[in-house]
Short mmCIF file of C-alpha atoms and ligand atoms in Angstrom, two decimals:
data_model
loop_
_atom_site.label_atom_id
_atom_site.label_comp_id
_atom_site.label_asym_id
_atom_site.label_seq_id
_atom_site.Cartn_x
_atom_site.Cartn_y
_atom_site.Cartn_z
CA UNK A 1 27.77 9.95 -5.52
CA UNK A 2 28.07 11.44 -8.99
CA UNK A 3 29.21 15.27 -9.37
CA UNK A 4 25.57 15.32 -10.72
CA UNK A 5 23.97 14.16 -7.98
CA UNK A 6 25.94 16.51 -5.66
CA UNK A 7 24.96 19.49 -7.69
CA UNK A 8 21.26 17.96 -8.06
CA UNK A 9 20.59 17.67 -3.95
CA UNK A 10 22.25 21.04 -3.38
CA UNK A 11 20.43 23.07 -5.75
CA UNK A 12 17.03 21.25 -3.87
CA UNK A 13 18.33 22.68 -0.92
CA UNK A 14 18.96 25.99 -1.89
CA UNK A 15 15.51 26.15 -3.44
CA UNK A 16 14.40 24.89 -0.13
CA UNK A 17 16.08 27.56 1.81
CA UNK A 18 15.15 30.04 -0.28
CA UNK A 19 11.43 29.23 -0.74
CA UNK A 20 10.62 28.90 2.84
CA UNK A 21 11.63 32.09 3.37
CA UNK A 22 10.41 33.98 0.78
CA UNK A 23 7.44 31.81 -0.75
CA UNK A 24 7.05 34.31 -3.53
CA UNK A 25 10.33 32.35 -4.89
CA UNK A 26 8.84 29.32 -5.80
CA UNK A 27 8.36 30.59 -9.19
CA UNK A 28 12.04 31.22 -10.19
CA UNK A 29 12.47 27.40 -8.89
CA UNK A 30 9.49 25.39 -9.61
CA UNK A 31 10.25 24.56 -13.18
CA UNK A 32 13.83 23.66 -12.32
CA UNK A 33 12.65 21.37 -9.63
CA UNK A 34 9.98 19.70 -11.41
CA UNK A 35 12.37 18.51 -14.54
CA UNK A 36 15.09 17.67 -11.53
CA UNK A 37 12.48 15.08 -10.11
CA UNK A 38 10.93 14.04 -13.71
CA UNK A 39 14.71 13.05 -14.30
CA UNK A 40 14.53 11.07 -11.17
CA UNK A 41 11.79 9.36 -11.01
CA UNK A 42 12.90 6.33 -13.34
CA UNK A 43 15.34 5.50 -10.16
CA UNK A 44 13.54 6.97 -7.05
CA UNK A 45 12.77 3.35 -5.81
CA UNK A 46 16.75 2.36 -6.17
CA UNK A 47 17.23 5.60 -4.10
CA UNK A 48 14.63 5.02 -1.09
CA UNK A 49 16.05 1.16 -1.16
CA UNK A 50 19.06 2.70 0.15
CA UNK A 51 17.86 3.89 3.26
CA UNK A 52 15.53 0.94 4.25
CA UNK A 53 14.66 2.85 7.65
CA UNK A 54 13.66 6.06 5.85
CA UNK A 55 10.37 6.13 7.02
CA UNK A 56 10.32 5.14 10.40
CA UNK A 57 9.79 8.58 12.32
CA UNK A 58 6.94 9.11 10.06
CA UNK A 59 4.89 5.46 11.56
CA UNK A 60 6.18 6.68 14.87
CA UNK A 61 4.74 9.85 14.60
CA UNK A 62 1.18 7.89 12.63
CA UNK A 63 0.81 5.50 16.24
CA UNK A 64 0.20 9.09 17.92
CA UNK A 65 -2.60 10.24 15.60
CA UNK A 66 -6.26 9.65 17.09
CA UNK A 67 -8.73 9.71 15.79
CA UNK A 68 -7.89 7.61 12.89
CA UNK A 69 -8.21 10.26 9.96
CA UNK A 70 -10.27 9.71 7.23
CA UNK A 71 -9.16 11.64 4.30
CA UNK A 72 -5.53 12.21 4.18
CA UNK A 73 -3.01 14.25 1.60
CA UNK A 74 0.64 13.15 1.03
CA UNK A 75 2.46 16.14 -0.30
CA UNK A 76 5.45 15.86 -2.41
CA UNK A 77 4.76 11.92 -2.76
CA UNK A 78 7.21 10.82 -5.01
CA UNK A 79 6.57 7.34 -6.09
CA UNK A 80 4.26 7.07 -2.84
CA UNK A 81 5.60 5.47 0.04
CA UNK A 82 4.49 7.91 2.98
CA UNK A 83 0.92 7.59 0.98
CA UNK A 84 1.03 3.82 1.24
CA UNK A 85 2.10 3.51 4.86
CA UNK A 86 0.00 6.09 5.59
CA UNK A 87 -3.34 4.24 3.74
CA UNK A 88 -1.74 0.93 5.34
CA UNK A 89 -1.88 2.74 9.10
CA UNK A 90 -5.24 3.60 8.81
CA UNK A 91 -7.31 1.30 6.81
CA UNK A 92 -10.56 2.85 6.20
CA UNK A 93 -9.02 6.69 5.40
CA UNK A 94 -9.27 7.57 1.61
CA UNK A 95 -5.52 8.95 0.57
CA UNK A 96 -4.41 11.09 -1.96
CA UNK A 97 -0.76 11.30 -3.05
CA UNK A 98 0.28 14.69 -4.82
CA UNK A 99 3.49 15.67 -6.45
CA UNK A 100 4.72 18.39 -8.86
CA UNK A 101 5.97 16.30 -11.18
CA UNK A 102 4.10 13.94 -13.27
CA UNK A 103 6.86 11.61 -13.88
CA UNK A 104 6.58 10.63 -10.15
CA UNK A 105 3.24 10.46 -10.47
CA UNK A 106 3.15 8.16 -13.35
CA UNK A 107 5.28 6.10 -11.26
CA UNK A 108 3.37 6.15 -8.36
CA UNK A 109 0.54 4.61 -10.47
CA UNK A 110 2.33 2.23 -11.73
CA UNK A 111 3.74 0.88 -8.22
CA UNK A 112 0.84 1.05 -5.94
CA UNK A 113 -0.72 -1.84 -3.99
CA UNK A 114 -3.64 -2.93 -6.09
CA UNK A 115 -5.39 -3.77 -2.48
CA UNK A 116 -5.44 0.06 -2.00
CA UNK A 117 -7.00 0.97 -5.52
CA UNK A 118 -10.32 2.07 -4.55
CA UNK A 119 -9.03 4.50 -1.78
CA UNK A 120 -5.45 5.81 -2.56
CA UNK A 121 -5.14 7.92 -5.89
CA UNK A 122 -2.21 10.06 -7.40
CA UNK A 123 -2.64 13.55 -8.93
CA UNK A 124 -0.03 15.69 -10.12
CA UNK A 125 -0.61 19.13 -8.00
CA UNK A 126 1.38 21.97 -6.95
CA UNK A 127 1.57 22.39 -2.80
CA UNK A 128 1.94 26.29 -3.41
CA UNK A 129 -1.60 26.27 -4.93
CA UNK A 130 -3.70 22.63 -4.10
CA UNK A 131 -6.34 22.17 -6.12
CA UNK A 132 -8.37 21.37 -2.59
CA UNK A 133 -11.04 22.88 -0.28
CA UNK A 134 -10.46 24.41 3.07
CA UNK A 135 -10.22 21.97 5.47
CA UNK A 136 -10.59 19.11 3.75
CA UNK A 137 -8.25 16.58 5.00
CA UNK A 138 -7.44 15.37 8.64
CA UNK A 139 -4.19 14.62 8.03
CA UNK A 140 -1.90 16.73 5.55
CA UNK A 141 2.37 14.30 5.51
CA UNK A 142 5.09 16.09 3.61
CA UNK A 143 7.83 13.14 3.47
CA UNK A 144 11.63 15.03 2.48
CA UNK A 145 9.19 17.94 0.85
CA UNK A 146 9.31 21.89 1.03
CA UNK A 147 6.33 23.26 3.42
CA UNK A 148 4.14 25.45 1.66
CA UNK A 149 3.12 26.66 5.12
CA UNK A 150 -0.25 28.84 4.01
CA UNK A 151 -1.72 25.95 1.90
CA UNK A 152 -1.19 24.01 4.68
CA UNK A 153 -2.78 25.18 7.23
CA UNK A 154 -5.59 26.00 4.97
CA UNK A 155 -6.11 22.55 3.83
CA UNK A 156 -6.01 20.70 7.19
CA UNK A 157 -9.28 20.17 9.17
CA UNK A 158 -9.38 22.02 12.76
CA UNK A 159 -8.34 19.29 14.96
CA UNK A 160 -6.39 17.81 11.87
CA UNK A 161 -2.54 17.19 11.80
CA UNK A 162 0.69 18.33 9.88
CA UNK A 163 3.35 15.18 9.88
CA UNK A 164 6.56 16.09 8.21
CA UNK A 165 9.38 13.82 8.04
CA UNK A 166 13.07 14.21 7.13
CA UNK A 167 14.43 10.32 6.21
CA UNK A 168 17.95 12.11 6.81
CA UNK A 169 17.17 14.45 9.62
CA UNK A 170 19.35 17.50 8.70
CA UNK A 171 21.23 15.50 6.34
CA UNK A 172 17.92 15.29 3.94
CA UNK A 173 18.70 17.57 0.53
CA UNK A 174 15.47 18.72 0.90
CA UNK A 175 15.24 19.83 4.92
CA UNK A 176 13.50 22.43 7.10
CA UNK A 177 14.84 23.07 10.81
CA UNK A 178 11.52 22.00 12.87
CA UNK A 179 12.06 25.09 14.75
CA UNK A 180 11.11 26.80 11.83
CA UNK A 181 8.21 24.55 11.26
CA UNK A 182 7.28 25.16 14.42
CA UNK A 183 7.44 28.88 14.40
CA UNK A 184 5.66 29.18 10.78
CA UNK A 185 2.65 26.58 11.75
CA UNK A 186 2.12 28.16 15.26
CA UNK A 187 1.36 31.28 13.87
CA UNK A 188 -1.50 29.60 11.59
CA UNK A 189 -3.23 27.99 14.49
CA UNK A 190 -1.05 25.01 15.41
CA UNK A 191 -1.14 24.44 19.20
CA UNK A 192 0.53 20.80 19.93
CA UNK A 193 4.02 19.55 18.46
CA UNK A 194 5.22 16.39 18.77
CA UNK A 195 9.07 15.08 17.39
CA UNK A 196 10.32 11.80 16.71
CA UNK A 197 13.49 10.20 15.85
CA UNK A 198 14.10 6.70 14.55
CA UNK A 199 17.89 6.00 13.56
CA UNK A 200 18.65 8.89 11.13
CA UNK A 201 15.15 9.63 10.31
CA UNK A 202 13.06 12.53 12.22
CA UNK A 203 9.20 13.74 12.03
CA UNK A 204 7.54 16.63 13.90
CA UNK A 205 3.68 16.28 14.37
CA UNK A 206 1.91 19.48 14.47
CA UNK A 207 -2.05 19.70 15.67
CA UNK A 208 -4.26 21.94 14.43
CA UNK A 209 -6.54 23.76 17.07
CA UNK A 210 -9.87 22.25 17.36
CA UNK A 211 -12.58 24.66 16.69
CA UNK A 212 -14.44 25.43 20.19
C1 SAM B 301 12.80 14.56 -2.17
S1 SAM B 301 11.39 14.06 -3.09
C2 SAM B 301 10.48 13.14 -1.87
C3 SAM B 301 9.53 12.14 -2.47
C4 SAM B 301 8.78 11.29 -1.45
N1 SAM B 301 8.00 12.07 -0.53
C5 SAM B 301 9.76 10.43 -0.70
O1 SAM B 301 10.14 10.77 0.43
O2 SAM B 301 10.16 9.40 -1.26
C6 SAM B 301 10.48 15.57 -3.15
C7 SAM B 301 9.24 15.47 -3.99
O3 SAM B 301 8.48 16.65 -3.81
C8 SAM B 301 7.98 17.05 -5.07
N2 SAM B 301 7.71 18.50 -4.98
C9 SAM B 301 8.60 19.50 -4.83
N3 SAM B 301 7.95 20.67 -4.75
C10 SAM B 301 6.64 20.40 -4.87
C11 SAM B 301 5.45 21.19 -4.87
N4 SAM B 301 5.48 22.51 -4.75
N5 SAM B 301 4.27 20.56 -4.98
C12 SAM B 301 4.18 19.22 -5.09
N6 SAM B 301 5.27 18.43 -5.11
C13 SAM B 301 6.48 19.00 -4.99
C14 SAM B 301 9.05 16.67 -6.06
O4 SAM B 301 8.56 16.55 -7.37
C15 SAM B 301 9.52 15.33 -5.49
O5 SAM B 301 8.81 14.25 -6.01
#
């Protein structure tokens, strides 16, 4: 690993650290982090090729979700790949991927199935202020992303789910303790967590409470 790349995945998880606990922060990082992943989206594919399991606690974690959701948001999606296993999963729920950075985004376009065209789109969007309604999607997955933990829970259906997934566990630059996950979604009305571990990767399911 280059001296750049060290420097690169430690400032993501200082901003991570940083912004989790004191959301107020994000805007001291946000336009570091967005040129950081601009810059990296030309080689995020050569970078998720080298972890070919990277996304196995996250299809773990999509076998437990029932109902089958039918609008879905993929947070910090990159170049897409939770998006597409997650619109692959569940074959009749409309997916958006969102990312910070348009770069990804443009990428994202530019890779995606054509067989998912007419229900999996890409918008650049900021999680610390989505450009969504309350409640609109069943099922809000933050793949290696920072938890913006009140836009969350505001955007996620009652009965709806948070999946996040770490492709490194603790190892992941960009990683949140799912104690802490647990702790900061419980106290916005998430009752049932669920964790999963599949060779280095880990995901923690978290279920909204269903209105009565
Ligand atoms: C480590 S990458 C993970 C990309 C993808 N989910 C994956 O696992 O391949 C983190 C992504 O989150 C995006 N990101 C960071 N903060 C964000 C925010 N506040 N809103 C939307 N996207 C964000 C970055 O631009 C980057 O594409």
């Amino acid at each position: 690993m280059s001296v750049l790349e060290t420097v690169g995945r430690k400032f993501a998880r200082l901003a991570t650290n940083a912004v989790v606990r004191r959301p107020a922060l994000w805007r001291v990082f946000r336009g570091a982090l967005r040129r950081q992943f601009d810059a990296l989206a030309g080689s995020w594919e050569q970078i998720l090729a080298a972890n070919p399991r990277h996304l196995d606690a996250l299809k773990q974690a999509l076998d437990e979700i029932g109902p089958p959701p039918q609008r879905v948001l993929d947070l910090g999606t990159g170049t897409g790949a939770a998006a597409i296993a997650v619109a692959r999963m569940f074959p009749d729920a409309e997916v958006v991927g969102a990312d910070l950075a348009p770069a990804m985004i443009d990428e994202a376009r530019r890779k995606a199935p054509p067989e998912l065209a007419d229900r999996l789109r890409f918008e650049v969007a900021d999680a610390a202020r989505l450009p969504y309604e309350d409640g609109e999607f069943e099922l809000v997955s933050l793949a290696n992303m920072i938890p913006f933990f009140d836009e969350l829970a505001r955007v996620v259906a009652p009965g709806g789910f948070v999946l996040s997934t770490f492709s490194r566990g603790a190892q992941t630059p960009i990683y949140v303790p799912f104690e802490t996950i647990r702790r900061e979604l419980g106290a916005r009305g998430f009752g049932q967590f669920a964790e999963f571990t599949a060779g280095d990767a880990t995901s923690l399911l978290a279920r909204k409470t269903p209105d009565p």
